[in-house]
Short mmCIF file of C-alpha atoms and ligand atoms in Angstrom, two decimals:
data_model
loop_
_atom_site.label_atom_id
_atom_site.label_comp_id
_atom_site.label_asym_id
_atom_site.label_seq_id
_atom_site.Cartn_x
_atom_site.Cartn_y
_atom_site.Cartn_z
CA MET A 88 7.10 9.78 24.43
CA ASN A 89 7.34 11.10 20.88
CA ASP A 90 10.85 11.53 19.56
CA LEU A 91 10.36 14.22 16.94
CA ALA A 92 14.04 14.71 16.09
CA PRO A 93 14.33 14.87 12.30
CA LEU A 94 16.23 12.21 10.37
CA ARG A 95 19.55 13.44 8.99
CA LEU A 96 19.97 12.95 5.25
CA ASP A 97 23.53 12.17 4.21
CA ASP A 98 25.12 10.75 1.06
CA ASP A 99 25.22 7.23 2.47
CA LEU A 100 21.55 7.04 3.45
CA ARG A 101 19.16 4.53 1.86
CA VAL A 102 15.47 4.82 2.76
CA LEU A 103 12.80 2.16 2.29
CA VAL A 104 9.34 3.54 3.05
CA LEU A 105 6.27 1.39 3.65
CA THR A 106 2.95 3.19 3.58
CA GLY A 107 -0.56 2.08 4.47
CA ALA A 108 -4.07 3.45 4.47
CA GLY A 109 -3.33 5.99 7.22
CA VAL A 110 -1.19 8.02 4.81
CA SER A 111 -4.23 8.55 2.57
CA ALA A 112 -6.63 9.18 5.46
CA GLU A 113 -6.00 12.93 5.41
CA SER A 114 -6.86 12.89 1.70
CA GLY A 115 -10.32 11.62 2.64
CA ILE A 116 -9.87 7.91 1.89
CA ALA A 117 -11.19 5.64 4.63
CA THR A 118 -8.70 3.30 6.29
CA PHE A 119 -9.37 -0.42 6.35
CA ARG A 120 -9.83 -1.19 9.94
CA ASP A 121 -12.27 1.69 10.49
CA SER A 122 -15.90 0.69 10.99
CA ASN A 123 -14.87 -2.62 12.56
CA GLY A 124 -13.61 -3.82 9.19
CA LEU A 125 -17.12 -3.74 7.73
CA TRP A 126 -18.32 -2.31 4.44
CA GLU A 127 -22.12 -2.07 4.16
CA GLN A 128 -22.35 -5.00 6.61
CA HIS A 129 -19.89 -7.08 4.60
CA ARG A 130 -16.58 -8.05 6.12
CA VAL A 131 -13.76 -6.50 4.10
CA GLU A 132 -12.32 -10.00 3.69
CA ASP A 133 -15.52 -10.97 1.84
CA VAL A 134 -15.28 -8.24 -0.75
CA ALA A 135 -11.49 -8.44 -1.00
CA SER A 136 -10.90 -12.17 -1.41
CA PRO A 137 -11.07 -14.66 -4.31
CA GLU A 138 -13.75 -16.59 -2.42
CA GLY A 139 -15.85 -13.42 -2.13
CA PHE A 140 -15.43 -12.74 -5.86
CA ALA A 141 -16.44 -16.31 -6.72
CA ARG A 142 -19.53 -16.03 -4.49
CA ASP A 143 -20.75 -12.60 -5.56
CA PRO A 144 -18.69 -10.86 -8.27
CA ALA A 145 -21.31 -8.13 -8.73
CA LEU A 146 -20.96 -7.14 -5.07
CA VAL A 147 -17.19 -7.01 -5.40
CA TRP A 148 -17.45 -4.79 -8.50
CA ARG A 149 -19.89 -2.51 -6.66
CA PHE A 150 -17.40 -2.21 -3.80
CA TYR A 151 -14.50 -1.34 -6.11
CA SER A 152 -16.63 0.92 -8.33
CA LEU A 153 -17.58 3.02 -5.32
CA ARG A 154 -13.96 3.12 -4.24
CA ARG A 155 -12.83 4.15 -7.75
CA GLU A 156 -15.40 6.92 -7.73
CA ALA A 157 -14.52 8.14 -4.24
CA ALA A 158 -10.73 7.99 -4.64
CA ALA A 159 -10.86 9.88 -7.95
CA LYS A 160 -12.08 12.94 -6.01
CA CYS A 161 -9.14 12.82 -3.59
CA ALA A 162 -5.81 14.58 -3.88
CA PRO A 163 -2.44 13.91 -2.26
CA ASN A 164 -1.88 15.48 1.17
CA PRO A 165 1.31 16.93 2.72
CA GLY A 166 2.40 13.42 3.80
CA HIS A 167 2.43 12.27 0.16
CA ALA A 168 4.20 15.48 -0.85
CA ALA A 169 6.91 14.93 1.79
CA LEU A 170 7.64 11.46 0.43
CA ALA A 171 7.81 12.79 -3.13
CA ALA A 172 10.28 15.46 -1.97
CA LEU A 173 12.33 12.79 -0.20
CA GLU A 174 12.57 10.75 -3.41
CA ASP A 175 13.66 13.90 -5.26
CA ARG A 176 16.55 14.25 -2.84
CA LEU A 177 17.60 10.59 -2.66
CA GLY A 178 16.92 9.32 -6.18
CA ASP A 179 17.84 5.62 -6.45
CA ARG A 180 18.66 5.53 -2.75
CA PHE A 181 14.91 5.65 -2.11
CA LEU A 182 12.15 3.08 -2.59
CA LEU A 183 8.50 3.39 -1.63
CA ALA A 184 6.55 0.18 -1.02
CA THR A 185 2.90 1.01 -0.61
CA GLN A 186 -0.01 -1.15 0.40
CA ASN A 187 -2.33 1.54 -0.91
CA ILE A 188 -4.10 1.00 -4.19
CA ASP A 189 -5.27 4.60 -4.65
CA GLY A 190 -2.31 5.74 -6.79
CA LEU A 191 -1.88 8.97 -4.78
CA HIS A 192 1.88 8.51 -4.36
CA GLY A 193 2.24 8.63 -8.13
CA VAL A 194 0.00 11.69 -8.35
CA ALA A 195 2.20 13.36 -5.71
CA GLY A 196 5.27 12.73 -7.89
CA ASN A 197 6.85 9.52 -6.58
CA THR A 198 8.14 7.27 -9.35
CA ARG A 199 10.11 4.63 -7.42
CA VAL A 200 6.96 2.97 -6.13
CA VAL A 201 6.03 -0.68 -5.62
CA GLU A 202 2.27 -1.06 -5.32
CA MET A 203 2.35 -4.25 -3.28
CA HIS A 204 -1.42 -4.75 -3.23
CA GLY A 205 -2.16 -3.66 -6.78
CA ASN A 206 -3.91 -0.62 -8.20
CA LEU A 207 -7.51 0.51 -7.99
CA TYR A 208 -7.50 1.79 -11.58
CA THR A 209 -6.14 -1.37 -13.16
CA THR A 210 -8.26 -4.30 -14.33
CA ARG A 211 -7.32 -7.76 -15.51
CA CYS A 212 -9.04 -10.81 -16.92
CA SER A 213 -9.80 -13.71 -14.59
CA GLY A 214 -9.60 -16.15 -17.51
CA CYS A 215 -6.92 -15.25 -20.04
CA ASP A 216 -3.42 -13.85 -19.89
CA ARG A 217 -4.02 -10.47 -21.48
CA ARG A 218 -2.00 -7.78 -19.76
CA PRO A 219 -3.64 -5.86 -16.89
CA PHE A 220 -4.88 -2.53 -18.25
CA ARG A 221 -5.58 0.96 -16.97
CA ASP A 222 -9.32 1.27 -16.29
CA ASP A 223 -11.35 3.84 -14.41
CA SER A 224 -14.75 2.57 -15.54
CA LEU A 225 -17.48 1.92 -12.98
CA HIS A 226 -19.53 -1.26 -12.74
CA PRO A 227 -21.96 -0.79 -9.87
CA ASP A 228 -24.57 -3.21 -11.27
CA ALA A 229 -23.13 -5.77 -13.66
CA VAL A 230 -19.86 -7.65 -13.91
CA PRO A 231 -17.71 -6.55 -16.88
CA ARG A 232 -16.52 -9.25 -19.29
CA CYS A 233 -13.29 -9.68 -21.21
CA ASP A 234 -13.71 -8.72 -24.88
CA ARG A 235 -11.07 -11.30 -25.83
CA CYS A 236 -12.26 -14.43 -24.03
CA GLY A 237 -15.58 -13.56 -22.36
CA SER A 238 -14.43 -14.37 -18.82
CA MET A 239 -15.17 -12.06 -15.93
CA LEU A 240 -12.86 -9.11 -15.52
CA ARG A 241 -11.60 -8.38 -12.02
CA PRO A 242 -9.78 -5.56 -10.25
CA HIS A 243 -5.98 -5.91 -10.42
CA ILE A 244 -5.70 -6.08 -6.65
CA VAL A 245 -4.05 -8.54 -4.31
CA TRP A 246 -6.83 -9.98 -2.22
CA PHE A 247 -6.50 -11.96 0.99
CA GLY A 248 -4.96 -15.35 0.33
CA GLU A 249 -3.53 -14.25 -3.01
CA ARG A 250 0.14 -14.19 -3.76
CA LEU A 251 1.82 -10.82 -4.16
CA ASP A 252 3.59 -10.30 -7.48
CA PRO A 253 6.98 -12.00 -7.05
CA ALA A 254 8.59 -9.24 -9.14
CA ASP A 255 7.38 -6.63 -6.64
CA LEU A 256 8.76 -8.57 -3.68
CA GLN A 257 12.02 -9.09 -5.55
CA ARG A 258 12.36 -5.36 -6.16
CA ILE A 259 12.01 -4.68 -2.43
CA GLU A 260 14.43 -7.47 -1.53
CA ASP A 261 16.96 -6.18 -4.07
CA PHE A 262 16.76 -2.70 -2.57
CA ILE A 263 17.35 -4.05 0.95
CA ARG A 264 20.24 -6.20 -0.22
CA ALA A 265 21.89 -3.27 -2.03
CA ALA A 266 21.50 -1.12 1.09
CA ARG A 267 23.56 -3.50 3.24
CA GLY A 268 26.79 -1.86 4.32
CA HIS A 269 25.20 1.58 4.04
CA ARG A 270 23.17 3.56 6.51
CA MET A 271 19.59 2.37 6.03
CA VAL A 272 16.32 3.66 7.44
CA PHE A 273 13.07 1.73 7.20
CA LEU A 274 10.16 4.11 7.62
CA ALA A 275 6.62 2.78 8.01
CA ALA A 276 3.72 5.22 7.99
CA GLY A 277 -0.02 4.85 8.46
CA THR A 278 -0.22 1.09 8.68
CA SER A 279 -1.67 -1.18 11.33
CA GLY A 280 1.01 -3.83 10.81
CA VAL A 281 -1.38 -6.76 10.65
CA VAL A 282 -1.30 -7.74 6.98
CA TYR A 283 1.60 -9.87 5.75
CA PRO A 284 4.02 -9.91 4.04
CA ALA A 285 4.09 -6.09 4.34
CA ALA A 286 3.97 -6.26 8.15
CA GLY A 287 7.11 -8.43 8.16
CA LEU A 288 9.27 -5.94 6.25
CA VAL A 289 10.30 -4.19 9.44
CA ASP A 290 11.90 -7.41 10.72
CA VAL A 291 13.64 -8.04 7.41
CA CYS A 292 15.08 -4.52 7.47
CA ARG A 293 16.13 -4.79 11.12
CA ARG A 294 18.04 -7.95 10.29
CA ALA A 295 19.72 -6.04 7.45
CA GLY A 296 20.88 -3.41 9.93
CA ALA A 297 18.29 -0.67 9.32
CA GLU A 298 17.10 1.87 11.82
CA THR A 299 13.34 1.36 11.97
CA VAL A 300 10.95 4.29 12.36
CA LEU A 301 7.18 4.31 12.56
CA VAL A 302 4.81 7.23 12.03
CA ASN A 303 1.27 6.29 12.94
CA LEU A 304 -1.79 7.71 14.65
CA GLU A 305 -1.69 4.96 17.26
CA ALA A 306 0.63 2.14 18.27
CA PRO A 307 -0.06 -0.78 15.91
CA ASP A 308 0.33 -4.55 16.43
CA ASN A 309 4.01 -4.71 15.49
CA VAL A 310 5.07 -1.58 17.41
CA GLY A 311 7.76 -3.50 19.32
CA ALA A 312 9.78 -3.98 16.13
CA PHE A 313 10.50 -0.25 15.75
CA ASP A 314 13.44 1.70 17.15
CA ARG A 315 11.46 4.93 17.03
CA VAL A 316 7.72 5.45 17.16
CA ILE A 317 6.21 8.81 16.38
CA THR A 318 2.50 8.96 17.05
CA GLY A 319 0.71 11.59 15.03
CA ARG A 320 -0.83 12.29 11.64
CA SER A 321 1.44 11.44 8.74
CA GLY A 322 0.43 14.66 6.97
CA GLU A 323 1.87 16.60 9.88
CA VAL A 324 4.81 14.42 10.93
CA LEU A 325 6.34 13.41 7.57
CA PRO A 326 6.93 16.96 6.28
CA ALA A 327 9.01 17.67 9.41
CA LEU A 328 10.89 14.38 9.52
CA PHE A 329 13.75 14.92 7.08
CA VAL A 330 16.36 17.68 7.13
C1 LIG B 255 -2.98 7.03 10.52
C2 LIG B 255 -3.72 8.15 10.12
C3 LIG B 255 -3.01 9.33 9.82
C4 LIG B 255 -5.08 6.48 10.47
N1 LIG B 255 -1.69 9.35 9.94
N2 LIG B 255 -1.66 7.10 10.65
C5 LIG B 255 1.49 -14.39 8.37
C6 LIG B 255 0.78 -14.37 9.57
C7 LIG B 255 -0.62 -14.31 9.57
C8 LIG B 255 -1.34 -14.24 8.38
C9 LIG B 255 -0.64 -14.27 7.20
C10 LIG B 255 0.75 -14.35 7.21
N3 LIG B 255 1.16 -14.33 5.92
C11 LIG B 255 0.07 -14.21 5.12
C12 LIG B 255 -1.04 -14.20 5.87
C13 LIG B 255 -2.44 -14.09 5.36
C14 LIG B 255 -2.85 -12.68 5.01
C15 LIG B 255 -2.72 -11.82 6.24
O1 LIG B 255 -1.78 -11.08 6.41
N4 LIG B 255 -3.71 -11.88 7.11
C16 LIG B 255 -3.71 -11.09 8.34
C17 LIG B 255 -4.89 -10.15 8.32
C18 LIG B 255 -3.71 -11.98 9.52
N5 LIG B 255 -2.06 -12.17 3.91
C19 LIG B 255 -2.37 -12.43 2.65
O2 LIG B 255 -3.33 -13.11 2.37
C20 LIG B 255 -1.47 -11.86 1.57
N6 LIG B 255 -1.12 -12.89 0.68
C21 LIG B 255 -0.20 -13.82 0.99
O3 LIG B 255 0.45 -13.77 1.99
O4 LIG B 255 -0.07 -14.81 0.06
C22 LIG B 255 0.73 -15.95 0.35
C23 LIG B 255 0.53 -16.98 -0.72
C24 LIG B 255 1.58 -17.77 -1.06
C25 LIG B 255 1.41 -18.75 -2.04
C26 LIG B 255 0.18 -18.87 -2.68
C27 LIG B 255 -0.86 -18.07 -2.36
C28 LIG B 255 -0.70 -17.11 -1.37
C29 LIG B 255 -2.23 -10.85 0.73
C30 LIG B 255 -2.65 -9.66 1.50
C31 LIG B 255 -3.43 -8.70 0.60
C32 LIG B 255 -4.11 -7.63 1.43
N7 LIG B 255 -5.04 -6.93 0.63
C33 LIG B 255 -5.79 -5.85 1.25
C34 LIG B 255 -7.12 -5.62 0.47
C35 LIG B 255 -6.94 -5.32 -0.97
C36 LIG B 255 -6.60 -3.89 -1.23
C37 LIG B 255 -7.85 -3.01 -1.33
O5 LIG B 255 -8.94 -3.44 -1.71
O6 LIG B 255 -7.69 -1.83 -0.99
O7 LIG B 255 -5.02 -4.66 1.30
S1 LIG B 255 -6.22 -6.12 2.94
C38 LIG B 255 -6.13 -4.47 3.46
O8 LIG B 255 -5.15 -4.40 4.52
C39 LIG B 255 -5.55 -3.69 2.25
C40 LIG B 255 -4.45 -2.91 2.91
O9 LIG B 255 -3.46 -2.58 1.96
C41 LIG B 255 -3.96 -3.83 4.00
C42 LIG B 255 -3.19 -3.16 5.07
O10 LIG B 255 -3.96 -2.26 5.80
P1 LIG B 255 -3.31 -0.91 6.30
O11 LIG B 255 -2.83 -0.14 5.14
O12 LIG B 255 -2.34 -1.21 7.36
O13 LIG B 255 -4.59 -0.12 6.85
P2 LIG B 255 -5.32 -0.22 8.28
O14 LIG B 255 -6.65 0.39 8.12
O15 LIG B 255 -5.25 -1.57 8.83
O16 LIG B 255 -4.42 0.69 9.23
C43 LIG B 255 -4.31 2.09 9.07
C44 LIG B 255 -3.43 2.65 10.18
O17 LIG B 255 -3.25 4.03 9.93
C45 LIG B 255 -4.06 2.51 11.59
O18 LIG B 255 -3.09 1.98 12.47
C46 LIG B 255 -4.40 3.97 11.97
O19 LIG B 255 -4.19 4.24 13.34
C47 LIG B 255 -3.41 4.74 11.13
N8 LIG B 255 -3.85 6.09 10.75
N9 LIG B 255 -5.04 7.86 10.11
C48 LIG B 255 -1.04 8.30 10.37
N10 LIG B 255 -3.68 10.50 9.44
ZN1 LIG B 256 -9.85 -12.70 -21.10
#
């Protein structure tokens, strides 16, 4: 049964939030494991993997161009706003780790954000070490090239089989370590709990003594790891969760 009791905010509280595609669903952005994980008959793994990019980079750029175009029309929803308000109240006692690449947490006002899987509007070179750069250009037909070295450009996104940025993981680990000895809540919202290492954060936080809370439309794979499970839409549950 749903336990809708709000979480009490006190001066000792540290909150690590993990969000997934479900949090952006009410903004009109499709979740991953909708449509049986297919995109125009392609498995998502094929358009979001280094092997897929090597095989057909134009297809991958079409996929991400359409997603850039679609996400640009979307705005944060009340779930995003609730997390921005929570950061306002907690300051450095708050960290948001998101698997989403749509940037909507930043638009909503969150600044303490780790974009674990990259950013839809950032591009990098597959050949040289120029810094990843902000880029909202669309490439539905041809693969863009680096104007420094001529190699193919690619979205700055962590695909399957790719390593997450160690600095991002370190930032999350540091937050958890600093929260030891304090009251800590790990709150996951809108994620199916199948993609690692994000799906393992709940266990890491449990071991560090956190209370673990999940807000999701349905019970995901790792539901057993949570102390509290609230099934519902994040845009409706999150605004009522903190007092
Ligand atoms: C709502 C809602 C509403 C709907 N309100 N809720 C350990 C075990 C097994 C496998 C592995 C392992 N460790 C690593 C792996 C391999 C792999 C992996 O996890 N595979 C699994 C699928 C089995 N992981 C990796 O490859 C990662 N890399 C890695 O581990 O590297 C190691 C390494 C070391 C040394 C050298 C080299 C490598 C990288 C993972 C990157 C994932 N990237 C993607 C795609 C790119 C981003 C993009 O294009 O957008 O990121 S995959 C895709 O899944 C995307 C998402 O961020 C991610 C998570 O999905 P999410 O957010 O959970 O969405 P959904 O759709 O699955 O779920 C939405 C949920 O919301 C549902 O439950 C709905 O019910 C709910 N919902 N509306 C509330 N309104
Ligand atoms: Zn280059």
